[in-house]
Short mmCIF file of C-alpha atoms in Angstrom, two decimals:
data_model
loop_
_atom_site.label_atom_id
_atom_site.label_comp_id
_atom_site.label_asym_id
_atom_site.label_seq_id
_atom_site.Cartn_x
_atom_site.Cartn_y
_atom_site.Cartn_z
CA MET A 13 20.35 31.14 -15.14
CA ASN A 14 17.81 31.47 -17.91
CA CYS A 15 17.47 29.20 -20.92
CA GLU A 16 19.35 31.53 -23.22
CA GLN A 17 22.36 31.74 -20.90
CA ALA A 18 22.33 27.98 -20.37
CA GLU A 19 22.21 27.32 -24.09
CA GLU A 20 25.32 29.42 -24.59
CA MET A 21 27.21 27.56 -21.85
CA LEU A 22 26.38 24.02 -22.95
CA GLY A 23 29.69 23.50 -24.71
CA ALA A 24 31.75 24.69 -21.75
CA TYR A 25 29.61 22.54 -19.48
CA ALA A 26 30.16 19.46 -21.64
CA LEU A 27 33.91 20.04 -21.46
CA ASP A 28 33.92 20.71 -17.68
CA ALA A 29 35.19 24.19 -18.49
CA LEU A 30 32.82 26.13 -16.22
CA THR A 31 33.75 27.74 -12.91
CA GLY A 32 32.26 26.39 -9.68
CA ASP A 33 29.45 28.97 -9.47
CA GLU A 34 28.57 28.53 -13.11
CA MET A 35 28.51 24.77 -12.70
CA THR A 36 26.11 25.07 -9.77
CA ALA A 37 23.83 27.39 -11.73
CA MET A 38 23.98 25.09 -14.74
CA ARG A 39 23.09 22.05 -12.72
CA ALA A 40 20.11 23.85 -11.24
CA HIS A 41 18.96 24.81 -14.72
CA LEU A 42 19.42 21.31 -16.13
CA ALA A 43 17.38 19.86 -13.27
CA SER A 44 14.41 21.88 -14.43
CA CYS A 45 14.92 21.92 -18.20
CA PRO A 46 14.63 18.48 -19.84
CA GLU A 47 15.44 19.93 -23.26
CA HIS A 48 18.81 21.28 -22.18
CA ALA A 49 19.44 18.24 -19.96
CA ALA A 50 19.13 16.01 -23.03
CA LYS A 51 21.34 18.27 -25.11
CA ALA A 52 23.92 18.47 -22.33
CA THR A 53 24.09 14.69 -22.09
CA GLU A 54 24.60 14.47 -25.83
CA LEU A 55 27.38 17.06 -25.90
CA ARG A 56 29.05 15.44 -22.90
CA ALA A 57 29.14 12.17 -24.81
CA VAL A 58 30.80 13.98 -27.72
CA ALA A 59 33.30 15.68 -25.39
CA ALA A 60 34.06 12.36 -23.68
CA SER A 61 34.94 10.85 -27.06
CA LEU A 62 37.83 13.31 -27.49
CA HIS A 63 40.18 10.88 -25.76
CA ALA A 64 40.41 9.20 -29.16
CA VAL A 65 42.40 12.17 -30.45
CA ALA A 66 45.36 11.17 -28.25
CA GLU A 67 47.49 8.47 -29.83
CA PRO A 68 47.97 5.33 -27.72
CA MET A 69 51.50 4.98 -26.35
CA ALA A 70 53.44 2.03 -24.99
CA ALA A 71 53.20 2.32 -21.22
CA PRO A 72 56.39 1.88 -19.19
CA ALA A 73 57.31 -1.69 -18.31
CA GLY A 74 56.34 -2.41 -14.76
CA LEU A 75 53.20 -0.30 -14.74
CA ARG A 76 51.03 -3.38 -15.17
CA ASP A 77 52.65 -4.99 -12.13
CA ARG A 78 52.28 -1.82 -10.09
CA ILE A 79 48.60 -1.67 -10.93
CA THR A 80 48.09 -5.34 -10.14
CA ALA A 81 49.81 -4.90 -6.78
CA ALA A 82 47.83 -1.74 -6.00
CA VAL A 83 44.57 -3.50 -6.83
CA ALA A 84 45.49 -6.45 -4.62
CA ALA A 85 46.12 -4.02 -1.77
CA THR A 86 42.90 -2.08 -2.26
CA SER A 87 39.68 -3.17 -0.69
CA GLN A 88 37.00 -3.04 -3.31
CA THR A 89 34.12 -3.63 -0.95
CA GLU A 90 34.71 -0.71 1.37
CA ALA A 91 35.58 1.69 -1.36
CA SER A 92 32.53 0.78 -3.41
CA ARG A 93 30.21 2.04 -0.75
CA PRO A 94 30.83 5.77 -0.45
CA ALA A 95 27.18 6.51 0.14
CA ALA A 96 26.56 3.84 2.76
CA ALA A 97 24.04 5.31 5.11
CA ILE A 98 24.56 5.57 8.82
CA ALA A 99 21.70 4.63 11.09
CA ARG A 100 21.80 4.19 14.80
CA HIS A 101 18.52 2.39 15.16
CA GLN A 102 18.52 0.43 11.96
CA PRO A 103 21.96 -0.52 10.70
CA LEU A 104 21.88 -0.05 6.96
CA ASP A 105 24.21 -1.54 4.47
CA ILE A 106 23.93 -0.61 0.83
CA GLY A 107 24.63 -3.43 -1.53
CA VAL A 108 23.56 -6.15 0.84
CA ARG A 109 19.98 -7.26 0.75
CA ARG A 110 18.37 -6.37 3.99
CA GLU A 111 15.97 -8.41 6.07
CA THR A 112 12.31 -8.55 5.17
CA ARG A 113 10.82 -5.13 5.08
CA PRO A 114 7.33 -4.11 6.10
CA SER A 115 4.95 -4.37 3.22
CA SER A 116 3.93 -1.14 1.66
CA ARG A 117 0.38 0.02 1.58
CA LEU A 118 1.04 3.29 -0.10
CA HIS A 119 -0.68 3.75 -3.40
CA TRP A 120 2.26 3.66 -5.78
CA ARG A 121 2.33 5.31 -9.12
CA PRO A 122 3.24 3.20 -12.13
CA ALA A 123 6.93 2.45 -12.17
CA MET A 124 9.05 5.11 -13.86
CA THR A 125 12.14 4.45 -15.89
CA PHE A 126 15.49 5.71 -14.73
CA GLY A 127 15.81 7.72 -17.90
CA ALA A 128 12.63 9.64 -17.16
CA ILE A 129 13.84 10.42 -13.68
CA ALA A 130 17.39 11.27 -14.69
CA ALA A 131 16.05 13.93 -17.03
CA THR A 132 14.50 15.74 -14.11
CA LEU A 133 17.25 15.42 -11.54
CA ALA A 134 20.46 17.35 -11.18
CA ILE A 135 23.17 15.29 -12.75
CA ALA A 136 25.15 14.59 -9.58
CA VAL A 137 21.99 13.37 -7.97
CA ALA A 138 21.11 11.26 -10.99
CA GLY A 139 24.57 9.72 -10.91
CA MET A 140 24.24 8.67 -7.32
CA LEU A 141 20.82 7.32 -8.03
CA ALA A 142 22.09 5.33 -10.97
CA TRP A 143 24.77 3.83 -8.81
CA ASN A 144 22.23 2.95 -6.17
CA ILE A 145 19.87 1.43 -8.70
CA SER A 146 22.62 -0.67 -10.22
CA LEU A 147 23.27 -2.15 -6.77
CA ARG A 148 19.61 -2.88 -6.34
CA ASN A 149 19.43 -4.54 -9.70
CA GLU A 150 22.33 -6.75 -8.75
CA SER A 151 20.63 -7.83 -5.60
CA GLY A 152 17.32 -8.78 -7.14
CA GLY A 153 15.93 -5.51 -8.39
CA ALA A 154 13.19 -3.20 -7.29
CA ALA A 155 11.34 -0.83 -9.55
CA ILE A 156 11.10 2.86 -8.80
CA SER A 157 7.59 3.70 -7.75
CA VAL A 158 7.55 7.36 -7.11
CA VAL A 159 9.82 10.38 -6.85
CA ARG A 160 9.00 13.19 -4.46
CA PRO A 161 10.80 16.49 -4.10
CA LEU A 162 12.48 17.32 -0.83
CA GLN A 163 11.22 20.81 -0.13
CA GLN A 164 12.45 23.63 2.00
CA ASP A 165 10.14 26.04 3.79
CA SER A 166 10.53 28.44 0.91
CA GLY A 167 9.18 25.78 -1.45
CA ALA A 168 12.55 25.37 -3.15
CA THR A 169 13.57 21.84 -4.02
CA ALA A 170 16.68 20.66 -2.18
CA GLY A 171 16.73 17.09 -3.46
CA TYR A 172 14.55 14.12 -4.04
CA ILE A 173 13.31 11.04 -2.31
CA VAL A 174 12.96 8.04 -4.56
CA LEU A 175 10.71 5.26 -3.36
CA PHE A 176 11.20 1.76 -4.61
CA ASP A 177 8.39 -0.76 -4.82
CA ASP A 178 10.00 -2.91 -2.15
CA GLY A 179 9.37 -0.25 0.50
CA GLU A 180 12.88 1.16 0.52
CA ALA A 181 13.80 4.69 -0.37
CA THR A 182 16.84 6.66 -1.37
CA VAL A 183 17.20 10.28 -0.37
CA VAL A 184 19.54 12.31 -2.53
CA SER A 185 20.42 15.98 -2.48
CA ASP A 186 23.13 18.19 -3.79
CA ALA A 187 21.79 21.36 -2.18
CA MET A 188 22.19 20.68 1.52
CA PRO A 189 24.99 22.77 3.04
CA ARG A 190 27.73 20.75 4.63
CA LEU A 191 27.52 20.79 8.45
CA ASP A 192 30.42 21.06 10.84
CA ALA A 193 31.47 18.02 12.85
CA SER A 194 29.20 18.88 15.79
CA GLN A 195 25.99 18.45 13.80
CA SER A 196 24.29 15.84 11.63
CA TYR A 197 21.34 15.79 9.29
CA GLN A 198 18.84 13.22 10.58
CA LEU A 199 15.97 11.66 8.63
CA TRP A 200 12.60 11.08 10.21
CA SER A 201 9.47 9.22 9.26
CA LEU A 202 6.44 11.28 10.34
CA SER A 203 3.10 9.54 10.78
CA ASP A 204 -0.24 11.28 10.21
CA THR A 205 -0.42 11.87 13.96
CA GLY A 206 3.00 13.54 13.93
CA GLU A 207 4.85 10.66 15.56
CA ALA A 208 8.53 10.76 14.53
CA THR A 209 10.67 7.68 13.99
CA SER A 210 14.35 8.04 13.19
CA LEU A 211 15.44 6.69 9.82
CA GLY A 212 19.12 7.40 10.41
CA LEU A 213 21.59 10.06 9.40
CA ILE A 214 22.48 11.54 6.06
CA GLN A 215 26.03 11.30 4.89
CA TYR A 216 28.02 13.36 2.46
CA VAL A 217 29.57 11.53 -0.43
CA ASP A 218 32.17 12.54 -2.99
CA GLY A 219 31.12 15.37 -5.21
CA GLY A 220 29.53 17.33 -2.37
CA SER A 221 26.21 15.54 -2.50
CA ALA A 222 24.31 14.01 0.36
CA SER A 223 22.60 10.68 0.37
CA ALA A 224 20.95 8.04 2.53
CA ASP A 225 19.29 4.73 1.93
CA VAL A 226 16.40 4.00 4.22
CA SER A 227 13.73 1.40 4.72
CA PHE A 228 10.66 2.39 6.62
CA ASP A 229 7.11 1.42 7.40
CA ALA A 230 5.43 2.96 4.40
CA ALA A 231 1.95 2.37 5.80
CA ARG A 232 2.70 4.58 8.79
CA THR A 233 4.72 7.24 7.02
CA GLN A 234 3.01 10.29 5.68
CA ARG A 235 6.00 12.55 5.38
CA ILE A 236 9.75 12.27 5.55
CA ALA A 237 11.52 15.13 7.29
CA ILE A 238 15.14 16.15 7.77
CA THR A 239 16.31 18.04 10.85
CA ILE A 240 19.69 19.20 12.08
CA GLU A 241 20.66 17.34 15.26
CA PRO A 242 23.77 17.08 17.42
CA ALA A 243 26.39 14.84 15.78
CA GLY A 244 25.29 11.22 15.93
CA GLY A 245 21.58 12.05 15.95
CA SER A 246 18.81 12.30 18.54
CA GLU A 247 16.11 9.96 19.81
CA GLN A 248 13.46 12.48 18.77
CA PRO A 249 13.71 15.63 16.64
CA THR A 250 15.06 18.59 18.62
CA THR A 251 14.78 21.17 15.83
CA GLN A 252 12.20 22.11 13.23
CA PRO A 253 12.43 20.18 9.96
CA LEU A 254 14.47 21.95 7.31
CA TYR A 255 13.33 19.75 4.47
CA ILE A 256 10.13 17.76 4.07
CA ALA A 257 8.95 15.29 1.43
CA ASP A 258 5.23 14.61 1.39
CA LEU A 259 4.57 11.02 0.37
CA SER A 260 0.79 11.13 0.26
CA MET B 29 54.58 -22.07 -34.81
CA ALA B 30 52.22 -20.94 -32.12
CA PRO B 31 49.96 -18.09 -33.15
CA ILE B 32 50.92 -14.70 -31.81
CA PRO B 33 48.40 -13.71 -29.22
CA THR B 34 46.47 -10.65 -30.29
CA GLU B 35 44.86 -9.90 -26.98
CA ALA B 36 45.46 -10.41 -23.33
CA THR B 37 45.99 -13.91 -22.10
CA ASP B 38 46.26 -14.78 -18.47
CA LEU B 39 47.81 -18.01 -17.36
CA ASN B 40 46.88 -19.36 -13.99
CA SER B 41 49.25 -21.37 -11.82
CA ASP B 42 48.54 -24.51 -13.84
CA GLY B 43 49.43 -22.77 -17.07
CA VAL B 44 45.82 -22.90 -18.20
CA ARG B 45 44.52 -19.92 -20.11
CA SER B 46 41.98 -18.18 -17.99
CA THR B 47 38.68 -17.31 -19.54
CA ASN B 48 38.56 -13.61 -18.76
CA GLY B 49 40.92 -12.80 -21.60
CA ASP B 50 38.09 -13.84 -23.90
CA MET B 51 35.44 -11.80 -22.18
CA ASP B 52 34.01 -8.70 -23.75
CA ASP B 53 34.43 -5.51 -21.75
CA ALA B 54 31.02 -5.63 -20.13
CA ALA B 55 31.60 -9.19 -18.93
CA LEU B 56 35.01 -8.16 -17.70
CA LEU B 57 33.53 -5.35 -15.62
CA HIS B 58 30.93 -7.75 -14.32
CA ALA B 59 33.67 -10.15 -13.23
CA MET B 60 35.42 -7.20 -11.58
CA GLN B 61 32.23 -6.35 -9.72
CA GLY B 62 32.34 -9.92 -8.45
CA GLY B 63 35.81 -9.26 -7.01
CA ASP B 64 37.95 -10.79 -9.77
CA GLU B 65 41.26 -8.89 -9.52
CA SER B 66 42.70 -10.43 -12.68
CA SER B 67 40.03 -8.61 -14.71
CA VAL B 68 41.84 -5.34 -14.01
CA ALA B 69 45.01 -6.71 -15.60
CA VAL B 70 43.05 -7.83 -18.65
CA LEU B 71 41.44 -4.41 -18.95
CA TYR B 72 44.91 -2.88 -18.68
CA ASP B 73 46.21 -5.13 -21.44
CA ARG B 74 43.43 -3.89 -23.66
CA TYR B 75 43.43 -0.18 -22.87
CA GLY B 76 46.60 0.56 -20.92
CA GLY B 77 48.24 2.00 -24.04
CA ALA B 78 45.29 4.25 -24.83
CA ALA B 79 45.08 5.34 -21.19
CA TYR B 80 48.79 6.09 -21.01
CA GLY B 81 48.68 7.93 -24.35
CA LEU B 82 45.88 10.17 -23.08
CA ALA B 83 47.51 10.77 -19.70
CA HIS B 84 50.82 11.59 -21.37
CA ARG B 85 49.21 13.94 -23.88
CA ILE B 86 47.62 15.88 -21.02
CA THR B 87 50.44 15.85 -18.46
CA ASN B 88 53.34 15.82 -20.93
CA ASP B 89 55.31 13.97 -18.25
CA ALA B 90 56.06 10.23 -18.19
CA THR B 91 56.07 9.89 -14.40
CA LEU B 92 52.87 11.86 -13.88
CA ALA B 93 51.19 9.95 -16.70
CA GLU B 94 52.16 6.66 -15.11
CA ASP B 95 50.71 7.77 -11.76
CA VAL B 96 47.52 8.94 -13.42
CA VAL B 97 47.04 5.61 -15.20
CA GLN B 98 47.69 3.63 -12.05
CA ASP B 99 45.22 5.78 -10.09
CA ALA B 100 42.65 5.41 -12.83
CA PHE B 101 42.80 1.62 -12.93
CA VAL B 102 42.64 1.40 -9.16
CA SER B 103 39.61 3.72 -9.29
CA VAL B 104 37.95 1.45 -11.83
CA TRP B 105 38.55 -1.44 -9.46
CA LYS B 106 37.21 0.45 -6.46
CA GLN B 107 34.24 2.02 -8.20
CA CYS B 108 33.25 -0.75 -10.58
CA ALA B 109 29.98 -1.32 -8.74
CA ARG B 110 28.91 2.00 -10.24
CA PHE B 111 29.40 0.86 -13.78
CA ASP B 112 26.31 -0.14 -15.70
CA GLY B 113 27.31 -2.03 -18.83
CA SER B 114 23.90 -1.66 -20.41
CA ARG B 115 24.37 2.10 -20.57
CA GLY B 116 27.84 2.53 -21.91
CA GLN B 117 31.23 1.24 -22.76
CA ALA B 118 33.84 0.26 -20.20
CA LYS B 119 36.52 1.95 -22.28
CA SER B 120 34.68 5.28 -22.31
CA TRP B 121 34.30 5.12 -18.55
CA LEU B 122 37.97 4.30 -18.03
CA MET B 123 39.10 7.07 -20.36
CA THR B 124 36.84 9.60 -18.65
CA ILE B 125 38.45 8.72 -15.33
CA VAL B 126 41.94 8.99 -16.85
CA HIS B 127 41.02 12.37 -18.31
CA HIS B 128 39.67 13.76 -15.04
CA LYS B 129 42.69 12.57 -13.07
CA ALA B 130 45.16 13.87 -15.63
CA VAL B 131 43.49 17.28 -15.81
CA ASP B 132 43.40 17.54 -12.03
CA THR B 133 47.09 16.68 -11.96
CA VAL B 134 48.10 19.41 -14.39
CA ARG B 135 45.86 21.96 -12.73
CA ARG B 136 47.39 21.20 -9.35
CA ARG B 137 50.86 21.40 -10.83
CA ALA B 138 50.04 24.82 -12.29
CA GLY B 139 48.58 26.00 -8.98
CA ARG B 140 45.09 26.29 -10.45
CA PRO B 141 42.08 25.10 -8.46
CA GLU B 142 40.59 21.77 -9.46
CA ARG B 143 37.75 22.11 -11.90
CA PRO B 144 34.27 21.47 -10.61
CA LEU B 145 32.86 18.30 -12.08
CA PRO B 146 29.17 17.91 -12.64
CA GLU B 147 29.16 14.31 -11.52
CA GLY B 148 30.89 13.14 -8.43
CA PHE B 149 34.49 12.44 -9.25
CA ASP B 150 34.90 9.10 -10.96
CA GLU B 151 31.26 9.06 -11.83
CA PRO B 152 30.90 7.31 -15.15
CA VAL B 153 29.39 9.55 -17.78
CA ALA B 154 28.21 6.43 -19.49
CA VAL B 155 25.93 5.52 -16.66
CA LEU B 156 23.88 8.61 -17.28
CA GLY B 157 22.88 7.30 -20.64
CA ARG B 158 23.77 8.45 -24.09
CA PRO B 159 21.73 9.49 -27.02
CA ASP B 160 20.78 6.56 -29.20
CA GLU B 161 22.22 8.19 -32.28
CA LEU B 162 25.75 8.12 -30.89
CA THR B 163 26.44 4.43 -30.88
CA GLU B 164 29.70 2.71 -30.10
CA ARG B 165 30.43 2.45 -33.80
CA SER B 166 30.14 6.15 -34.38
CA MET B 167 32.55 6.78 -31.53
CA ASP B 168 35.47 4.78 -32.89
CA ALA B 169 38.77 6.61 -32.90
CA ALA B 170 38.89 7.26 -36.64
CA ALA B 171 35.39 8.69 -36.66
CA VAL B 172 36.15 10.98 -33.73
CA ARG B 173 39.38 12.22 -35.30
CA ASN B 174 37.59 12.80 -38.56
CA ALA B 175 34.85 14.73 -36.77
CA VAL B 176 37.47 16.86 -35.02
CA ARG B 177 39.17 17.63 -38.33
CA GLY B 178 35.83 18.85 -39.66
CA VAL B 179 35.59 21.56 -37.00
CA PRO B 180 36.92 25.02 -38.01
CA GLU B 181 40.35 25.70 -36.59
CA ASP B 182 39.44 28.38 -34.06
CA GLN B 183 36.72 26.19 -32.58
CA ARG B 184 38.94 23.11 -32.65
CA THR B 185 41.78 24.89 -30.86
CA THR B 186 39.40 26.16 -28.20
CA ILE B 187 37.97 22.69 -27.61
CA MET B 188 41.45 21.18 -27.41
CA MET B 189 42.50 23.77 -24.82
CA ALA B 190 39.53 22.84 -22.67
CA TYR B 191 39.96 19.09 -23.07
CA PHE B 192 43.74 18.57 -23.15
CA GLU B 193 44.89 21.53 -21.07
CA GLY B 194 42.00 21.43 -18.64
CA LEU B 195 41.37 25.17 -18.90
CA THR B 196 38.09 26.82 -17.94
CA HIS B 197 36.42 29.00 -20.52
CA ILE B 198 37.55 32.09 -18.61
CA GLU B 199 41.16 30.91 -18.68
CA ILE B 200 40.87 30.17 -22.38
CA ALA B 201 39.50 33.66 -23.04
CA GLU B 202 42.47 35.18 -21.19
CA ARG B 203 44.95 32.96 -22.98
CA MET B 204 43.50 33.59 -26.45
CA LYS B 205 42.71 37.24 -25.74
CA VAL B 206 39.18 36.91 -27.03
CA PRO B 207 35.88 37.77 -25.31
CA LEU B 208 34.40 35.11 -23.04
CA GLY B 209 31.28 34.97 -25.19
CA THR B 210 33.43 34.00 -28.16
CA VAL B 211 34.96 31.11 -26.23
CA LYS B 212 31.54 29.88 -25.12
CA SER B 213 30.27 29.98 -28.68
CA ARG B 214 33.31 28.21 -30.09
CA LEU B 215 33.04 25.39 -27.55
CA ARG B 216 29.34 24.91 -28.14
CA ILE B 217 29.29 25.25 -31.91
CA GLY B 218 32.41 23.10 -32.29
CA LEU B 219 30.96 20.26 -30.23
CA GLU B 220 27.66 20.55 -32.08
CA LYS B 221 29.51 20.20 -35.39
CA MET B 222 31.26 17.10 -34.08
CA ARG B 223 27.97 15.69 -32.94
CA ALA B 224 26.40 16.25 -36.35
CA GLU B 225 29.38 14.61 -38.05
CA LEU B 226 29.30 11.58 -35.74
CA ARG B 227 25.58 11.23 -36.27
CA GLN B 228 26.05 11.37 -40.01
CA LYS B 229 28.54 8.56 -39.70
CA VAL B 230 25.92 6.38 -38.09
CA LEU B 231 23.43 7.06 -40.83
CA GLU B 232 25.84 6.12 -43.61
#
C-alpha cells in the first residue's frame, strides 16, 4: 500500500471498517510511515468518541448484580496475563519481578520514550508493548534502551525486540505465521562464538500477534534468533533461524 | 433530610461508606488493578447507563445489550492491567470495549464475519496515546454531538453506518449503492471535519 492509498483509507481504518487484508496492509504501512501513524491515532480518537452520540439508558435491574457475581467468579490474575511467556529452562512470569538478572554490559543507546517507539511499530505490536511496559512500571520500572528489528532472511521486518535497561527484553511480532500444534517457535541467545542458549518459546496472544518476555545474559548475547522446533522446544536449535535480531 | 447521593456509594458490612465511591476513574482503575472487585461496581454505577445505551443503540435488543455490557465490564476487570491512566480515560476505554463487543454481536447475528481490529481485542485505544489537542474536555458528549452535527449529512450517515451498524466500507458501498472510493472519502473527510471541530472547541 502506498501513501496515497493509505491516506484515502484512514477514515475507514479509524472506524474499523476495513477488510482483513486491507487492515493488514494498513498496519504494515503505518509501521513505516510516522506521519500517517500519527494521523491514524488522531482519527481513531475521534472515532472512539462517537459513543457519546448514543443516549445513556437505564440498564435493567439486576445487571449490576450479575456483573458483580461474574467478576467475583472471574480470576483477574490469570486472565491478565495473555502474553505470559513459556520457557522450559527459565520459568518466566510476566508481572512478577524476577530474580536478580545478570548485569548488562551492552552499550545501550539513550532511553527512548514509548511514544517514539509506538510511532514506528505496528499498532498491535505497540499495544502489546504498552501493556508490557505498564506492568514493568508497576513493578519498579525499567527504561527502554534499544529497539532492534527482527529480520527475516529476505531482510523484511517481522517484529521487534525491545531491550530494557534491566537486561530483560520483550519480543513482539504480528507477522509470524501461526504454527500447528506439532511445532513451536523457540527463541535463542547466540553468542559471538555461535553458542546457542534457549530463551524459551514464543506464544500467540489475542489479536494474532506473538510475544515473549525474556531475560538473558546480555554480555554473552550477540544475536537473538528464532527457529521452528518440535512442540515444546529443543535443547539446541534443530533448524535454521527464521528470524534474527542483531543486538550489537 | 439526608442529601440525595449523586454518585455511587458502597456500604461495607459495617455500614461505613467505602472510599472508592469518591475515587476518580484513574484511581478506581488502579484499585481494580490491585484486585479490588468493588471498583467494578462503582465503575458500573458511573457508566453502566452510558454503556447500556451504546450497546442497545448498536444491537437494538435489550437482552443482547445486557450481555454485551456484562461482558464488557468483566473484560475491564480481567484486562485492567493493560490500562494506563496517564494515557487516557477509563470511560473511553470501557466504551471502546462495549462498542467492539456490540458490533461483533450484531455481525455474528447477521452472519457476517467479525471485523478485523487493529489492536488485539479489548486493547485500549487510550493506551496508544492521543493527540494533545484532543483533551478530555473537548471529548465531552455535547462537544462530540455538536461536532457530528457539523458534518454534512452524506458523510455523517456513512460514519454512523460504520460505527453503529459495524459495516465495512465495502458493505456500506453496497448498501448505499455508491462507489467504494466515495465511501472511503466520506469516512475520512467526515472524521477530519469532526476532528477540526473538536480542536476548535479546545481553543475557545
